[in-house]
Short mmCIF file of C-alpha atoms in Angstrom, two decimals:
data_model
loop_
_atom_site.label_atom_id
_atom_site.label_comp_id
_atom_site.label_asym_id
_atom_site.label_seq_id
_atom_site.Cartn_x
_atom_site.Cartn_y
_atom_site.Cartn_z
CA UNK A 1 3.19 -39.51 -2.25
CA UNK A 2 5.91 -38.17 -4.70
CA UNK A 3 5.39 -34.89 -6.11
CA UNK A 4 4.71 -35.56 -9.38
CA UNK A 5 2.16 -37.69 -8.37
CA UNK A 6 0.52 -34.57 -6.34
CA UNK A 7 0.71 -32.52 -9.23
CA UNK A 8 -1.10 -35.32 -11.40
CA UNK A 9 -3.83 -35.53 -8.78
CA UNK A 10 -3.96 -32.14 -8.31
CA UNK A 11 -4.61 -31.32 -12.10
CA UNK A 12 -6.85 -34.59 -12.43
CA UNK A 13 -10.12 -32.85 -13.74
CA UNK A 14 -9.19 -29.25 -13.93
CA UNK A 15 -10.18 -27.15 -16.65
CA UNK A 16 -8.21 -24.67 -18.50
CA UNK A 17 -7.05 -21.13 -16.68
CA UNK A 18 -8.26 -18.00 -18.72
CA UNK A 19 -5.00 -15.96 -18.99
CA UNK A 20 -6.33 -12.95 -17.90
CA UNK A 21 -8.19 -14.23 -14.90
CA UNK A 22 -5.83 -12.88 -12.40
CA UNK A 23 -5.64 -9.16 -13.95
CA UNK A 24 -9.87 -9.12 -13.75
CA UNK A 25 -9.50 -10.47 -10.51
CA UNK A 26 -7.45 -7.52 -9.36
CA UNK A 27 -9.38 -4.94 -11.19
CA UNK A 28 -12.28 -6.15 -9.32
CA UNK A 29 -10.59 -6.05 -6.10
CA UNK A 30 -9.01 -2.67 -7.01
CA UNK A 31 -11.67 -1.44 -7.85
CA UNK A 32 -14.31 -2.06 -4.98
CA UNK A 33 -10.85 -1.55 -2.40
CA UNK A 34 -10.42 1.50 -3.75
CA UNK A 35 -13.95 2.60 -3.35
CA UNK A 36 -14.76 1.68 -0.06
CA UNK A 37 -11.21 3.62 0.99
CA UNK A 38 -12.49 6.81 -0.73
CA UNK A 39 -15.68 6.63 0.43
CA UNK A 40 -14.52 6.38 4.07
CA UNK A 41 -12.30 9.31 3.43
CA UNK A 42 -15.82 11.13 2.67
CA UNK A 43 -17.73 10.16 5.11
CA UNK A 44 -15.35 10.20 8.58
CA UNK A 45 -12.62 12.83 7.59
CA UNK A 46 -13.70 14.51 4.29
CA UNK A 47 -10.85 16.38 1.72
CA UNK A 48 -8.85 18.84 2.70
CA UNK A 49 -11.08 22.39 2.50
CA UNK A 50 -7.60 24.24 1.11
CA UNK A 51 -7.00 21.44 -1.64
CA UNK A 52 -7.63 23.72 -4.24
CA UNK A 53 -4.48 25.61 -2.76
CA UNK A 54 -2.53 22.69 -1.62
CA UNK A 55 -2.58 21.45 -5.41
CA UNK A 56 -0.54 24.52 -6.57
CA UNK A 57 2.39 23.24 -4.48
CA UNK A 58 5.00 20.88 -6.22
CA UNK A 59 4.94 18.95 -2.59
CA UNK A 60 1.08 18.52 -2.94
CA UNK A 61 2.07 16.19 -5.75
CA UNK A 62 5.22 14.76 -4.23
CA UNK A 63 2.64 13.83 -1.26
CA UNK A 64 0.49 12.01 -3.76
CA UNK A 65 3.37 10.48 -6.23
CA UNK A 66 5.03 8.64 -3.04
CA UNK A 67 2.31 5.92 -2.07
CA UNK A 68 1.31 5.67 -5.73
CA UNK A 69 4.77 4.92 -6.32
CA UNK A 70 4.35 2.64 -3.83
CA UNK A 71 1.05 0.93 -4.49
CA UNK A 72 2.26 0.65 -8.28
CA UNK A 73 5.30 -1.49 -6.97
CA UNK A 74 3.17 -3.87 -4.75
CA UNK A 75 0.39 -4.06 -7.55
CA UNK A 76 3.28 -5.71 -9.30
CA UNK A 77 4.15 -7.92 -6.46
CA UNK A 78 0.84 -9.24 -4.91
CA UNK A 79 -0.37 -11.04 -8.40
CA UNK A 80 3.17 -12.75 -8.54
CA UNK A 81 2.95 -14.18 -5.24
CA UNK A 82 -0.57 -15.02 -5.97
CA UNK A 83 0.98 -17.47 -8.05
CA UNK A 84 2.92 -20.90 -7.35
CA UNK A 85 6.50 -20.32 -8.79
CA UNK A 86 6.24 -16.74 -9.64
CA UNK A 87 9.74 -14.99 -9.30
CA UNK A 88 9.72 -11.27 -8.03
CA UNK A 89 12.84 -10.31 -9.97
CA UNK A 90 13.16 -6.57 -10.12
CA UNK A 91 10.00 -6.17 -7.93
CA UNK A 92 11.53 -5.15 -4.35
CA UNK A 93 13.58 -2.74 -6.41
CA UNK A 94 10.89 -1.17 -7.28
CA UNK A 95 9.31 -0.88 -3.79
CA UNK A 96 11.90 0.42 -2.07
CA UNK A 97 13.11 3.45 -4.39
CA UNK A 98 10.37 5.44 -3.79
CA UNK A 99 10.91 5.26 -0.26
CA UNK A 100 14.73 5.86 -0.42
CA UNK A 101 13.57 9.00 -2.59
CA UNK A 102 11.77 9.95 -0.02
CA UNK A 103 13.58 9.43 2.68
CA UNK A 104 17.00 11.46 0.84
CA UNK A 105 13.87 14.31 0.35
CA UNK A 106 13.54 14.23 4.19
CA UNK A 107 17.48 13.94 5.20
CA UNK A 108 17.75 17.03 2.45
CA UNK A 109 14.96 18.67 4.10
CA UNK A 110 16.46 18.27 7.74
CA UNK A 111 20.16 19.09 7.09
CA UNK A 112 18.74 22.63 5.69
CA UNK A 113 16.18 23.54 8.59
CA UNK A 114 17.61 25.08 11.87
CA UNK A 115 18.17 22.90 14.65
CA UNK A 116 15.39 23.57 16.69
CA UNK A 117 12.76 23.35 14.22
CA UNK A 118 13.71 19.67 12.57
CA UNK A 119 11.87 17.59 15.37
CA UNK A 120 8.82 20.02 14.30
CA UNK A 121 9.12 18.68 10.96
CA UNK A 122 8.91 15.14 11.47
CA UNK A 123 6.45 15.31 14.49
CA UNK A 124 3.60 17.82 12.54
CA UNK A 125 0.71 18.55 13.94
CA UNK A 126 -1.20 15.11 13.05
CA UNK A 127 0.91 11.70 13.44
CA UNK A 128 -1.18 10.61 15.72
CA UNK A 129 -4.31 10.55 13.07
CA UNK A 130 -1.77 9.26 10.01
CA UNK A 131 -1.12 6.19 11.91
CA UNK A 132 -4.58 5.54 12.66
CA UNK A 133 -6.39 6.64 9.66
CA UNK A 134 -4.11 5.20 6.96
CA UNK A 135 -4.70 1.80 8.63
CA UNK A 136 -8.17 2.48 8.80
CA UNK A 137 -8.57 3.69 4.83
CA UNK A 138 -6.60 0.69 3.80
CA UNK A 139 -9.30 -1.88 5.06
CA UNK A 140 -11.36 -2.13 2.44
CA UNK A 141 -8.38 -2.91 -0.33
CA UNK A 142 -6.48 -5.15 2.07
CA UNK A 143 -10.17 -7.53 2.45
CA UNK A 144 -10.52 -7.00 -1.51
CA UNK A 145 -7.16 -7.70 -2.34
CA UNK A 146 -7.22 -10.90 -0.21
CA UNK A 147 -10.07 -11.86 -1.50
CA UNK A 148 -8.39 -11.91 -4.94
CA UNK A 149 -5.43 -13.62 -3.67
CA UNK A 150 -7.31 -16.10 -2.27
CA UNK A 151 -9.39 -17.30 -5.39
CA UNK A 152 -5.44 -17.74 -7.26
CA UNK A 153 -2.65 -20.15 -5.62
CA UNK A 154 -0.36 -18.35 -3.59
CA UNK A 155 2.09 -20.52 -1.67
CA UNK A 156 4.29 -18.51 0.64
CA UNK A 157 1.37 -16.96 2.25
CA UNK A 158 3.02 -14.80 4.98
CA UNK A 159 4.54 -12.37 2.11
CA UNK A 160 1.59 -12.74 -0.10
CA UNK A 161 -0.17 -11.57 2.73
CA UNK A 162 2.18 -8.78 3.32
CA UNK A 163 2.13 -7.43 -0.31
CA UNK A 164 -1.57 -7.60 0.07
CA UNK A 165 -1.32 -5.72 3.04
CA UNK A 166 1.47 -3.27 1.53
CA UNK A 167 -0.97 -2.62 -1.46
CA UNK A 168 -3.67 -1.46 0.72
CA UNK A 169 -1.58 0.46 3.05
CA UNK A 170 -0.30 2.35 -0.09
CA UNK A 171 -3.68 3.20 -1.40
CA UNK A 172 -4.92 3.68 2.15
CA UNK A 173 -2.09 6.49 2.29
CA UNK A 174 -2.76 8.03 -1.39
CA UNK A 175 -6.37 8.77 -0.55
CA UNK A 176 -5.58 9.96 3.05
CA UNK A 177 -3.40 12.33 1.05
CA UNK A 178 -6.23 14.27 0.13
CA UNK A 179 -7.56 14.70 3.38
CA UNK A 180 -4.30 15.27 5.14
CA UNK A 181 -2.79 19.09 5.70
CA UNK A 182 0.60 18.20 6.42
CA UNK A 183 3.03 18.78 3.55
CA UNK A 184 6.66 18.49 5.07
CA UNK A 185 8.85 15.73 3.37
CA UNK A 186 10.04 14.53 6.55
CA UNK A 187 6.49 14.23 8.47
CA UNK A 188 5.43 11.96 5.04
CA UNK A 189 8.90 9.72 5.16
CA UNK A 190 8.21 8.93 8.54
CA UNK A 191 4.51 8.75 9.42
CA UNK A 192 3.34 7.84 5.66
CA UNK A 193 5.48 5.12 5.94
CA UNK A 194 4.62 3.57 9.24
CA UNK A 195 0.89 4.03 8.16
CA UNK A 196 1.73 1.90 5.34
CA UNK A 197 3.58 -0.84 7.25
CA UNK A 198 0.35 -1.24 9.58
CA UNK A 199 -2.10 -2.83 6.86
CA UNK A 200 1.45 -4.47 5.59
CA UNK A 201 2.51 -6.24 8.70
CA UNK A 202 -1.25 -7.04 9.42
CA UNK A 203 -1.22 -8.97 5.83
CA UNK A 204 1.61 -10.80 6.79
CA UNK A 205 0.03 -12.60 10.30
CA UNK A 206 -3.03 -12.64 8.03
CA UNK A 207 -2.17 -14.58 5.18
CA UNK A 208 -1.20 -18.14 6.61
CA UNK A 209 -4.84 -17.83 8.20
CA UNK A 210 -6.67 -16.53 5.00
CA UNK A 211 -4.94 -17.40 2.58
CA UNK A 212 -4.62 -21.46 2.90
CA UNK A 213 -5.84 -23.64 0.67
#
């Protein structure tokens, strides 16, 4: 069968898209994602008891401002690839400055400590917990946001999958934020990073399996 022909049958009886269906789609995704990741923060690790402190620090807010950098990048990816066609353009641009911010933050941050105390920086006192708990917080958005991918037409389903998975990882990471005490620009360009990549790489051997249609 020719393509054109597929496309015919394809349309054959289908009614008209409302244009903002995908954007209510995500918001309802967002939104319950979102709220199941918070809520988990409440229940198994709770916020940070010295927030109110914490959130006088300028890197309190750098901590926050990196994965919603982040999740604000892939919330502009995962509806384009949600769609047949749908260029990125100036998309992966946007993903990866925040984390080449980051990481010249944590090269700047390393090149002015002693010696001796840089592998303390990047190490912390919690990695272990980042790179299970960010995964773990990002559940809930990655199963939402999948869910909205799946009720659009996404066609290269191993990225879709992976911006999914990025999304969640991101949000995952802002609201483990909150809970976590570390504060040390090269701990976060690290750790917050690879916490992030979890939930994406998981989205990416997800998507060909969820995502088909």
């Amino acid at each position: 069968m020719k393509t054109d022909e597929l496309i015919t049958l394809l349309a054959t009886g289908a009614g008209s898209v409302e244009p903002d269906a995908t954007a209510r789609r995500y918001a309802t995704a967002l939104g319950w994602g979102a709220f199941g990741a918070t809520l988990l923060m409440a229940i198994l690790l709770g916020v940070r008891p010295d927030i109110d402190a914490a959130a006088r620090l300028p890197m309190f807010w750098i901590k926050l401002a990196f994965p919603l950098s982040v999740a604000i990048g892939s919330l502009f990816a995962a509806p384009r690839l949600s769609r047949p066609g749908a260029r990125l353009g100036w998309v992966p641009g946007a993903l990866v400055a925040p984390v080449l911010a980051m990481w010249l933050l944590t090269a700047y941050v390393l090149l002015a400590a002693p010696v001796p105390e840089r592998a303390g920086l990047v190490i912390g006192r919690t990695w272990k917990y980042c790179l299970v708990d960010v995964p773990r917080l990002a559940l809930p958005v990655l199963a939402a946001t999948l869910w909205a991918m799946k009720g659009l037409a996404p066609t290269r389903l191993a990225l879709a999958g992976a911006a999914a998975g990025l999304l969640a990882g991101a949000i995952g990471a802002l609201v483990y934020a909150l809970h976590c005490p570390e504060m040390e620009a090269p701990f976060i360009g690290v750790w917050y990073v690879a916490g992030m990549l979890i939930p994406a790489t998981a989205g990416a051997l997800l998507g060909p399996i969820v995502l088909r249609w």
